[in-house]
Coordinates of C-alpha atoms and ligand atoms in Angstrom, one line a residue:
X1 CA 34.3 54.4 24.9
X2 CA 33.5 55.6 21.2
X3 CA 32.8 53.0 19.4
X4 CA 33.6 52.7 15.7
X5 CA 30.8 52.9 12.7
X6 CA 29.3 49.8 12.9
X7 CA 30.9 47.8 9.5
X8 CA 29.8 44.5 7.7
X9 CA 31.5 43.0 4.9
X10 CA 29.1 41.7 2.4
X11 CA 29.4 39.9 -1.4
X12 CA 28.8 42.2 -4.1
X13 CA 24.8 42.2 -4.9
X14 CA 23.5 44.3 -7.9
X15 CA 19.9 45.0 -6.3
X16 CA 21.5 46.2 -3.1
X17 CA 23.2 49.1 -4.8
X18 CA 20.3 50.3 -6.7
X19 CA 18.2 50.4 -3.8
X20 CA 20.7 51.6 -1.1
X21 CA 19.2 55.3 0.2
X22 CA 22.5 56.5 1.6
X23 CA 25.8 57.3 0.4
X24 CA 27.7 55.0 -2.0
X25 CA 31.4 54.6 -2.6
X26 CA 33.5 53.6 -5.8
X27 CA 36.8 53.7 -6.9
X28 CA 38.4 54.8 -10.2
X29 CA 41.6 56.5 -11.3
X30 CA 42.0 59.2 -13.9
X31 CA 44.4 56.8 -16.0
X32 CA 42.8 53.4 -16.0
X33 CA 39.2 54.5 -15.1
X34 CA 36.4 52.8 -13.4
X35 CA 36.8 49.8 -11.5
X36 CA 34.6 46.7 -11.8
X37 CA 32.2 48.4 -9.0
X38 CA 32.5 51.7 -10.4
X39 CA 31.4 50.4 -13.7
X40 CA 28.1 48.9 -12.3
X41 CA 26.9 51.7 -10.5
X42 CA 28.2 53.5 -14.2
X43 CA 25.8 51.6 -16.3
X44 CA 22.9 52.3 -13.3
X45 CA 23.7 56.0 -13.5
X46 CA 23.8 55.7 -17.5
X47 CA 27.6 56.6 -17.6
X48 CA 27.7 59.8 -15.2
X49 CA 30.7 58.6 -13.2
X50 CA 32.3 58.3 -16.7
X51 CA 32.1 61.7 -17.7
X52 CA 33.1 62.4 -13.7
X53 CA 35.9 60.4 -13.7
X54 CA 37.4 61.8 -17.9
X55 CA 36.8 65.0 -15.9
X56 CA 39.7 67.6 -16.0
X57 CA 38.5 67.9 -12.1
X58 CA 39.4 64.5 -11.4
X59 CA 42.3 64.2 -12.9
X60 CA 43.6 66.6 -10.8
X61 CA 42.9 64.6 -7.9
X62 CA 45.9 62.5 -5.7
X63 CA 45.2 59.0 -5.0
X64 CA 43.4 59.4 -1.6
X65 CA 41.1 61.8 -2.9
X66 CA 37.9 62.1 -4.1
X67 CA 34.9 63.9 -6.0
X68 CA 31.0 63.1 -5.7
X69 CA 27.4 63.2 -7.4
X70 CA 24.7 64.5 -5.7
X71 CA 21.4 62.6 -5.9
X72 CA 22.3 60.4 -9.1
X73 CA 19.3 59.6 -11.6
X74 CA 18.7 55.6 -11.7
X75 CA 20.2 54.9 -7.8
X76 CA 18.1 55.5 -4.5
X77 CA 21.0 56.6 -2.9
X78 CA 22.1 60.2 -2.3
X79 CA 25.6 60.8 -3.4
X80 CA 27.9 58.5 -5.2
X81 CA 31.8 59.3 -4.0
X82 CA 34.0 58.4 -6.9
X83 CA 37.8 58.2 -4.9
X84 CA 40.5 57.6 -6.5
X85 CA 42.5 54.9 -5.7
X86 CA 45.0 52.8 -7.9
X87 CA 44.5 49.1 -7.6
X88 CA 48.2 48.4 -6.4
X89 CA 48.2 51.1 -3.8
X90 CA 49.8 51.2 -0.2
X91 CA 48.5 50.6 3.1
X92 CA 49.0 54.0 4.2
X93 CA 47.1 55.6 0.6
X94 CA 44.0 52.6 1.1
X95 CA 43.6 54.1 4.4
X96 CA 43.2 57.4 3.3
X97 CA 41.0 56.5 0.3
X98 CA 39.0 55.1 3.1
X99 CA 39.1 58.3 5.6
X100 CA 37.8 60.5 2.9
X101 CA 34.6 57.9 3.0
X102 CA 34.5 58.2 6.8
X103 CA 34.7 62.1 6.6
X104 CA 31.5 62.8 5.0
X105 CA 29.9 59.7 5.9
X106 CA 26.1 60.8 7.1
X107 CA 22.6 59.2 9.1
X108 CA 22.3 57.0 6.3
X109 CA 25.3 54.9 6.2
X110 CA 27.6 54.3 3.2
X111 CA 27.9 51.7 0.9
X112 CA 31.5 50.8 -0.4
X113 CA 32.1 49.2 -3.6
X114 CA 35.3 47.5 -2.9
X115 CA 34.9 44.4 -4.8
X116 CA 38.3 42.7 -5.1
X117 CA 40.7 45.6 -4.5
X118 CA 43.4 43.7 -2.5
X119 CA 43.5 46.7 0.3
X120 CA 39.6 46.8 0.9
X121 CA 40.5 46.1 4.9
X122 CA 42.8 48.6 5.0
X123 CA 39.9 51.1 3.2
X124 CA 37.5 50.0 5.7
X125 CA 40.5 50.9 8.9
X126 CA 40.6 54.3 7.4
X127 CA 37.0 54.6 6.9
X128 CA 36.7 54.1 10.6
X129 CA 39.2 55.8 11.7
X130 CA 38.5 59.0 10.4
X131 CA 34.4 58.2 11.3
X132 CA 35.6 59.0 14.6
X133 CA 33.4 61.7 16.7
X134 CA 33.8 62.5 20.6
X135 CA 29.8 63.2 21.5
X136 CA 30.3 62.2 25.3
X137 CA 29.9 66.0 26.5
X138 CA 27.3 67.4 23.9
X139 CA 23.3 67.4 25.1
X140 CA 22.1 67.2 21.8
X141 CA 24.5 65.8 19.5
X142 CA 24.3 65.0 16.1
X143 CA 22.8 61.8 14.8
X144 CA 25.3 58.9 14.7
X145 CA 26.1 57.8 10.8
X146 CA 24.5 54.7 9.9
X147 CA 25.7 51.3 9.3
X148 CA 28.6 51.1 6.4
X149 CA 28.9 48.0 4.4
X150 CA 31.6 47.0 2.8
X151 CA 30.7 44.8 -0.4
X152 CA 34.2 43.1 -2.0
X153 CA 34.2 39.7 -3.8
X154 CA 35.9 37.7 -0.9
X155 CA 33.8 38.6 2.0
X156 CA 35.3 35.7 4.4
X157 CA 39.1 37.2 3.6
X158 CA 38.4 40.7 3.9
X159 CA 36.6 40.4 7.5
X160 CA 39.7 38.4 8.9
X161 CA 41.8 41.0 7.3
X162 CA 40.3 43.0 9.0
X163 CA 40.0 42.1 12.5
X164 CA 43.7 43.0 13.5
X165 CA 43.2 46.6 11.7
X166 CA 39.8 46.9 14.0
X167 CA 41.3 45.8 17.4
X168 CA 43.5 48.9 16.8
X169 CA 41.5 51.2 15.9
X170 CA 39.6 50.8 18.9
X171 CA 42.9 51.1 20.5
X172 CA 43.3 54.3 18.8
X173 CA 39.7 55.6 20.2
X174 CA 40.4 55.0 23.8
X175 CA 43.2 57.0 23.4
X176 CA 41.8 59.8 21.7
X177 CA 38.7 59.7 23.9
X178 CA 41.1 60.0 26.9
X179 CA 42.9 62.7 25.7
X180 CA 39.3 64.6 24.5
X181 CA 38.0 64.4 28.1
X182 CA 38.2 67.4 30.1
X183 CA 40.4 67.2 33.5
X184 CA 37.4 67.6 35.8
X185 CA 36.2 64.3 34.0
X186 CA 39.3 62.8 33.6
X187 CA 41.0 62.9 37.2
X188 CA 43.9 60.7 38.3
X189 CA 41.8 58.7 39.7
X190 CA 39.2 58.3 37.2
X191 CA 41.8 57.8 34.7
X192 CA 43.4 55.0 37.4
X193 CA 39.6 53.5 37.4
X194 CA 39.2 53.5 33.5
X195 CA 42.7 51.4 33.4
X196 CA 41.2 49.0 36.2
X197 CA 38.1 48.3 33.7
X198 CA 40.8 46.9 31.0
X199 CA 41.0 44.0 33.4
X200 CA 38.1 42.5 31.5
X201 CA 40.1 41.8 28.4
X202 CA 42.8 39.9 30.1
X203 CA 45.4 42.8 31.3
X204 CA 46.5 42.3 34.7
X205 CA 46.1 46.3 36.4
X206 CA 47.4 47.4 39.6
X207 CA 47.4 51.1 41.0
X208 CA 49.8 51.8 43.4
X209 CA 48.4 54.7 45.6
X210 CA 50.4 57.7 47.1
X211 CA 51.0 55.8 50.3
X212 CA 52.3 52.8 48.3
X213 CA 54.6 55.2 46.4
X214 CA 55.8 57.1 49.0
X215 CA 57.3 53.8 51.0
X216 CA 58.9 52.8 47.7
X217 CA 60.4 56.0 46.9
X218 CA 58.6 58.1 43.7
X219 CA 59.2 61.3 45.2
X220 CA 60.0 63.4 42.2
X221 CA 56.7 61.7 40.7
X222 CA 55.2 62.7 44.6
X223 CA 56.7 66.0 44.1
X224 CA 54.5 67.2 40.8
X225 CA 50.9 66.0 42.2
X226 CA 51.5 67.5 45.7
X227 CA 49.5 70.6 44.9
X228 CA 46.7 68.6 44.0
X229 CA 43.3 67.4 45.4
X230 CA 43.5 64.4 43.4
X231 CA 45.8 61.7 44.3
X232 CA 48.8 60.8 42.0
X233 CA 48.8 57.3 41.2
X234 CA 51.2 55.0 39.4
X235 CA 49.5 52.1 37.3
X236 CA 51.2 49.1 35.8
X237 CA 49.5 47.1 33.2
X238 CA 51.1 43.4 31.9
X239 CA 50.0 41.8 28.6
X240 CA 51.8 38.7 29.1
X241 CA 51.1 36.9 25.0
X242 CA 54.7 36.1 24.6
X243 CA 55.5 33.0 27.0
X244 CA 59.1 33.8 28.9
X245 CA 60.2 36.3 26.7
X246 CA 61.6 40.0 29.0
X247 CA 58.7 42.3 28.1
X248 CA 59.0 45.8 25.8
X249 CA 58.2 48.6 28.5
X250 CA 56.1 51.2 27.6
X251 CA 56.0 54.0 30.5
X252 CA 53.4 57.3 29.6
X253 CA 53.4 60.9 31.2
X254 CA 49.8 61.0 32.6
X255 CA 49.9 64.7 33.6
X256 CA 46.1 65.2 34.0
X257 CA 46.2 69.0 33.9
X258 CA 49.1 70.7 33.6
X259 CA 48.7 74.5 35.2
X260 CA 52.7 75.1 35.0
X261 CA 52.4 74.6 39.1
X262 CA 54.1 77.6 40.9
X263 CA 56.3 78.7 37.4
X264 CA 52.3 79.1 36.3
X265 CA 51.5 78.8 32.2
X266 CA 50.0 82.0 31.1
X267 CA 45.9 81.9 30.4
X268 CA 45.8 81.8 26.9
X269 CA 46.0 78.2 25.1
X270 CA 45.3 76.6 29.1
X271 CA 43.3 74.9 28.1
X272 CA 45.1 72.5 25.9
X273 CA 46.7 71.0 28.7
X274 CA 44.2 68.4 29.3
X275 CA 45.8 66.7 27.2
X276 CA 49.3 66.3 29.2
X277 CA 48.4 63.3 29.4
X278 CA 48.6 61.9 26.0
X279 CA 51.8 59.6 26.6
X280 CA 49.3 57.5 29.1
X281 CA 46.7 57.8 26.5
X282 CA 48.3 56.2 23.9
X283 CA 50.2 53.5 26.2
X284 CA 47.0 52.5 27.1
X285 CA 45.6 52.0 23.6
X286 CA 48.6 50.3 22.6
X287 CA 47.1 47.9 25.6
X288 CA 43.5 47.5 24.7
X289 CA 45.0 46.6 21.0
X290 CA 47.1 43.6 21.7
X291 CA 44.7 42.4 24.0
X292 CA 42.1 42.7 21.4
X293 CA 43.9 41.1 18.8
X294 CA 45.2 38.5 21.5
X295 CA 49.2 39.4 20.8
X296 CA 51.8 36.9 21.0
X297 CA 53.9 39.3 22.8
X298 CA 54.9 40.5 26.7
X299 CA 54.1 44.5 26.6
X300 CA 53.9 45.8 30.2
X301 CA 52.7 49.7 30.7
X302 CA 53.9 52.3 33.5
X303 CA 51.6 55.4 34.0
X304 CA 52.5 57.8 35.7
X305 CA 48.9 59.9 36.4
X306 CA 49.4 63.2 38.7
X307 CA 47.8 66.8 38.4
X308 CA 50.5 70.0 38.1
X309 CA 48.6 72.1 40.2
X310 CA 48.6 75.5 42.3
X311 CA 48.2 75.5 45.9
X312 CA 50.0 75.9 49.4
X313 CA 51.1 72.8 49.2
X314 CA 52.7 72.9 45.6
X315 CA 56.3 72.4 44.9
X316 CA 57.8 75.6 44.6
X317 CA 60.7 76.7 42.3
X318 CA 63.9 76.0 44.0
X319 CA 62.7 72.7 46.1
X320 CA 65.1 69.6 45.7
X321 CA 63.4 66.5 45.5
X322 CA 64.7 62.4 45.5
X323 CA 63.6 60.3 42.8
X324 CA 63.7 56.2 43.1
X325 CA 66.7 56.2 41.2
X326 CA 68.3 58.2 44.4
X327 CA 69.3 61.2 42.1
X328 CA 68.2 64.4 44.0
X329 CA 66.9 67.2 41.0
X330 CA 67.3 70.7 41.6
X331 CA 63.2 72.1 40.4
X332 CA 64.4 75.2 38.5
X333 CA 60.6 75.3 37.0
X334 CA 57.5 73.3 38.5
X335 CA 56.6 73.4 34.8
X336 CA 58.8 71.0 33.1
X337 CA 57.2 68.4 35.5
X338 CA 56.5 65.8 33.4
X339 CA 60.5 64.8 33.0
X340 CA 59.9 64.4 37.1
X341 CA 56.9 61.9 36.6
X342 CA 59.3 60.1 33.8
X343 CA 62.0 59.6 36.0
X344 CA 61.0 57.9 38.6
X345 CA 58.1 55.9 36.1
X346 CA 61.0 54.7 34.1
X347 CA 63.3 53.9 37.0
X348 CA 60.5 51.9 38.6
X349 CA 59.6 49.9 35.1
X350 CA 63.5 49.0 34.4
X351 CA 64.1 47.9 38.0
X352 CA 60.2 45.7 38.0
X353 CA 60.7 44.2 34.9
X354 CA 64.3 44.0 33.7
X355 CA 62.6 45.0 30.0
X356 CA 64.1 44.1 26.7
X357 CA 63.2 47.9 25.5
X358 CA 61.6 50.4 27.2
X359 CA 60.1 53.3 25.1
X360 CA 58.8 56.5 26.7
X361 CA 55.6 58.9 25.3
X362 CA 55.2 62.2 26.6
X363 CA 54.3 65.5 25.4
X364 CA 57.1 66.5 27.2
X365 CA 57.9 70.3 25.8
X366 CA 57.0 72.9 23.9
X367 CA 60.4 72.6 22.1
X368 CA 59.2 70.2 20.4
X369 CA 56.6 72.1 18.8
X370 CA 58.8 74.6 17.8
X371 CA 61.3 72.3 16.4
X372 CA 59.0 69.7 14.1
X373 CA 55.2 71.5 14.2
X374 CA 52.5 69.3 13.9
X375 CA 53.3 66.7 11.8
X376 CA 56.3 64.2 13.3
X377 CA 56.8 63.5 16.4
X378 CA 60.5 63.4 18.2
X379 CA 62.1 60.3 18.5
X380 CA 65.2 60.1 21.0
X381 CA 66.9 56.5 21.1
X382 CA 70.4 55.6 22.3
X383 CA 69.3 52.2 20.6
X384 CA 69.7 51.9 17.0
X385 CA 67.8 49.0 16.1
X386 CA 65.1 50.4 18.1
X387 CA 65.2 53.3 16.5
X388 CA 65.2 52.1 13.0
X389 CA 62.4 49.6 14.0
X390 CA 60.2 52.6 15.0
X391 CA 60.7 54.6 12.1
X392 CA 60.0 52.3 10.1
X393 CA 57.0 51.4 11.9
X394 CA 55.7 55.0 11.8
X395 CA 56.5 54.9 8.1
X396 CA 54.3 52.0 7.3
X397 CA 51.2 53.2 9.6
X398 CA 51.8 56.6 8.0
X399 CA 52.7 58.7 11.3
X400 CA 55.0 61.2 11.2
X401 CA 58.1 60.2 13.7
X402 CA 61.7 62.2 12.9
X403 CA 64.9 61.5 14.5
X404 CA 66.5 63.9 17.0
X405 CA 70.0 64.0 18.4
X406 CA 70.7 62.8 21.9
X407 CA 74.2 63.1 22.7
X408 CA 75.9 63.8 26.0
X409 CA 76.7 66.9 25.1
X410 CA 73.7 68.7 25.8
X411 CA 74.3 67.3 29.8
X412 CA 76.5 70.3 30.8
X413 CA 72.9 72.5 30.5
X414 CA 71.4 70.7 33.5
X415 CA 74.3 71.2 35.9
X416 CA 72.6 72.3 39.2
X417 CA 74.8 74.1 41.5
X418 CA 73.6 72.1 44.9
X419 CA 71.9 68.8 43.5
X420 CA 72.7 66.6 40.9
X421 CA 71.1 67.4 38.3
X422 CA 68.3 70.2 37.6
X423 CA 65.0 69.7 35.7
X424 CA 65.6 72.2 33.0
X425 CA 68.2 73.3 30.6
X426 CA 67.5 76.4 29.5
X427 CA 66.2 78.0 26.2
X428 CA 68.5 76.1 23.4
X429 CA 67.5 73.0 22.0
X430 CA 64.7 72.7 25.2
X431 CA 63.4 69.1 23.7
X432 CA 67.0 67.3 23.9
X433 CA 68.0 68.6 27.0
X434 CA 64.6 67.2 28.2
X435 CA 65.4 64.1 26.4
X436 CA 69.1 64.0 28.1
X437 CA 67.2 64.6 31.3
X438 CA 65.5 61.3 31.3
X439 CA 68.5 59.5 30.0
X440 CA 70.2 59.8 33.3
X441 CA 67.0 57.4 34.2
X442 CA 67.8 54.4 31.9
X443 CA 70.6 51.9 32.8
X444 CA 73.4 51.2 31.0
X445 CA 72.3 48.5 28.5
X446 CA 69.2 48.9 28.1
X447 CA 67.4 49.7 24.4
X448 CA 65.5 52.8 24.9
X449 CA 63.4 55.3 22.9
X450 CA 61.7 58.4 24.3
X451 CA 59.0 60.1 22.1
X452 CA 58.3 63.6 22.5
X453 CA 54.4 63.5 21.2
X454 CA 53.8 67.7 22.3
X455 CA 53.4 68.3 18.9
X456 CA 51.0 65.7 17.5
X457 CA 49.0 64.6 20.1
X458 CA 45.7 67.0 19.7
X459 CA 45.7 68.9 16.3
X460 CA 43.5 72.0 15.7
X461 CA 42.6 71.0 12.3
X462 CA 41.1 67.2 11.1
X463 CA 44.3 65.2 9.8
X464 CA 44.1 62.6 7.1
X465 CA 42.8 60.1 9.8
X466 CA 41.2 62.1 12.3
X467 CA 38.7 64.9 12.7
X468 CA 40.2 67.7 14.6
X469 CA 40.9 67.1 18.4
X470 CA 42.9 64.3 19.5
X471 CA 44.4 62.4 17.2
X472 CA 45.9 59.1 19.1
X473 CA 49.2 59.6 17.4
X474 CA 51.0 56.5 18.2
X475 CA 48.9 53.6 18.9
X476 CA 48.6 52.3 15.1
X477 CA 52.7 53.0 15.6
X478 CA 53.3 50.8 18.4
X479 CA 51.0 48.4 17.8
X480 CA 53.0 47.5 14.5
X481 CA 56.1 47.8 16.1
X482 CA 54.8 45.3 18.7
X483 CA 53.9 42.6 15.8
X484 CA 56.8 43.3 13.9
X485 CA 60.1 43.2 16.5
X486 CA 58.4 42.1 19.7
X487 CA 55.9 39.1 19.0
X488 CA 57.0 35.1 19.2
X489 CA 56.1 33.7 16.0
X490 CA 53.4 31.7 16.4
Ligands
BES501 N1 53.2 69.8 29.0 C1 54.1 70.7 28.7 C2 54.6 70.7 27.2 C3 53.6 71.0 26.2 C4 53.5 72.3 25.7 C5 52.9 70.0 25.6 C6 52.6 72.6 24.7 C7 51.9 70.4 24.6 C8 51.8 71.7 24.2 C9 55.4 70.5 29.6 O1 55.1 70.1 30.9 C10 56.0 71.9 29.8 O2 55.4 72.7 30.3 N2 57.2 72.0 29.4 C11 57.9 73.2 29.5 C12 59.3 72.9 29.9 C13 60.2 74.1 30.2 C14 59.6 74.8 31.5 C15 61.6 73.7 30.4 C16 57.9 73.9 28.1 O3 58.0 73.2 27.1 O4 57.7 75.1 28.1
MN502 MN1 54.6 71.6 32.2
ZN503 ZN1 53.4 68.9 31.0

């Protein structure tokens, strides 16, 4: 796995600062000015991030944001970054003060002058965050940046501050490392392997093979990996932190490669669909976090990992296939496939464990791309509290999540002529009638959300957080909705 910069928090020491040969970071803003670090490295540069920061340049900047000095006189180092960030900022604006450290970050490491700013954890999160780089398939990659340290007043409360932020973060690389590797890497059954490995920080993995899913049932699951040489696989992971409590269910579209099938994707943009299996990706960060962090809180995963394929023995257009739930489904198009994994993922979490919520991920269509772009995700939820507990997670963590419209309505577009329902809706509103699809799968009663990540899953251009590539979109999400709704106080 990529592992984040490595990151110590130290006390504040004068001599360190003038002789530190990387980068250094200090905070100001255009109204009150330098802060108490700032003014240090001021003196030592003989007032040069004064006249930087009563710049017209920098007061054009938004909290967040950030100018530099190349190669200051009176410091070894070889930029100082002068960010500006308030004092009383939020989590979300920290963060991003942070990322624009971790963007430019080089061989040399950083030194950041937080001193006593009360969101120097959440800086450090960001920093890391956006330090993030993929190298696993590059021969000769790029040297790794050097150590950061993180110098604040209150070294002992910062590092425990900061140890929940971390274990996240990390949940945040798995999933964007899964989601950068390539499908000849990443097959079902290296992906089913990778899950196995999370054994060794207390999550209890099983992978239930095709001959395992085929006596209970899967078959719309079955149906979508048929034309495939790797095997589909269904894997269930339990976090069990919360004592008796029913568990939140997370269940993830694992589509390793997603060809379309028989109703074949044209070539250009392919590629992309490595990462159709995103939803998994993230449930399985969401994993590796509360484990990290030791969560007081029953999570249990459903992934549903299969390959859409071409082949002789693909499912064709037309075919009718039985899910678990006993529905038969009408395939109008092999590729809206990932609604067939859903089903019978969702109908076998429900019926296991008899969740207390169950919540979806998938980058289910490219309706949804069309509808919200690249920067919110779709959230579906016949659950209001749910709902509202998600958004306002998303809000605090700073990931775009907006609220789409599920009514029963939209159910007269899936009327199949010979089964009972049929797996695609047509061209209108193509993410709700996607999103009705799967509600036939939840029982009455129980608190569901479905979130339709197509959109925000891999991004062509770096975000505030992330370079370009995938961007975990959901983990830091989950993970707070997890501490905030689902854990038992302790
Ligand atoms: N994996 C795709 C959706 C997708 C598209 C994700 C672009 C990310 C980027 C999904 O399996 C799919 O192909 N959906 C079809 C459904 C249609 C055939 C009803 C789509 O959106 O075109
Ligand atoms: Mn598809
Ligand atoms: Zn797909």
């Amino acid at each position: 796995m990529t592992r984040p910069v490595p990151l110590d928090v130290t006390a504040v020491a004068r001599d360190a600062v003038r002789a530190h040969d990387g980068r250094i970071a200090v905070f100001a803003t255009p109204e009150a000015g330098l802060d108490p670090g700032a003014r240090r490295v001021d003196r030592m540069t003989r007032g040069a991030l004064s006249r930087l920061v009563e710049s017209p340049a920098f007061a054009r900047l938004k909290p967040g944001e950030s100018a530099e000095l190349g190669y200051p006189p009176g410091l070894a180092a070889e930029a100082v970054q002068v960010v500006h960030l308030p004092r009383r900022s939020d989590a979300v604006t920290a963060r991003r003060a942070g990322a624009v450290i971790g963007a430019r970050l080089g061989e040399a490491g950083a030194l950041v002058l937080a001193g006593a700013h009360p969101r120097a954890a959440g800086i450090g999160a960001g920093l890391a965050l956006r330090a993030y780089d993929f190298r696993d398939h590059k021969s000769d990659p790029a040297p790794p940046p050097g150590r950061v340290t993180l110098m604040v007043t209150r070294p002992d409360a910062v590092r425990s501050a900061l140890s929940g932020p971390m274990a996240a973060v990390e949940g945040v690389f798995l999933a964007r490392d899964l989601v950068n590797t390539p499908a000849n890497v990443l097959t079902t059954t290296a992906f089913a392997a990778r899950l196995v490995e999370m054994r060794a920080l207390g999550i209890g993995v099983e992978v239930l093979d095709e001959p395992a899913l085929e006596s209970l049932g899967l078959g719309a699951l079955l149906a979508v990996g048929h034309g495939s040489e790797s095997p589909s696989k269904l894997v269930v992971m339990q976090w069990r932190g919360g004592g008796e409590a029913a568990p939140l269910a997370l269940v993830g579209k694992g589509v390793v490669f997603d060809t379309g099938g028989v109703s074949i994707k044209s070539a250009a943009g392919m590629e992309e669909m490595t990462m159709d299996m995103g939803g998994a990706g993230v449930a399985a960060g969401v994993m590796h976090s509360l484990a990290r962090r030791g969560a007081r809180a029953n999570v249990v995963a459903v992934l549903g990992l299969v390959e859409n394929m071409v082949s002789g023995r693909a499912l064709r257009p037309g075919d009718v296939v039985r899910s678990l739930k006993g529905d038969t489904i009408e395939v109008i198009n092999t590729d809206a496939e990932g609604r067939l994994v859903l089903a019978d993922a969702m109908w076998y979490a429900q019926s296991r464990f008899a969740p207390a919520a169950m919540i979806d991920m998938a980058t289910l269509t490219g309706a949804m791309i069309v509808a919200l772009g690249h920067e919110h995700a779709g959230l579906f939820a016949n659950d209001e509290p749910l709902a509202d507990g998600l958004l306002a997670a998303a809000g605090g963590e700073g990931e775009g999540l907006w609220r789409m419209p599920l009514d029963a309505a939209y159910d007269r577009q899936l009327k199949s002529r010979i089964a009972d329902v049929k797996n695609t809706g047509g061209r209108p509103a193509g993410a709700i009638t996607a999103a009705r699809f799967l509600a036939r799968f939840v029982p009455e009663g129980t608190p569901w959300a479905h979130l339709d990540i197509a959109g925000v899953t891999l991004r062509k251009e770096a975000g505030d957080l992330a370079p370009r590539g995938a961007s975990g979109w959901g983990v830091l999400t989950l993970d707070r909705l997890v501490r905030e709704r689902f854990e038992t106080p302790g």
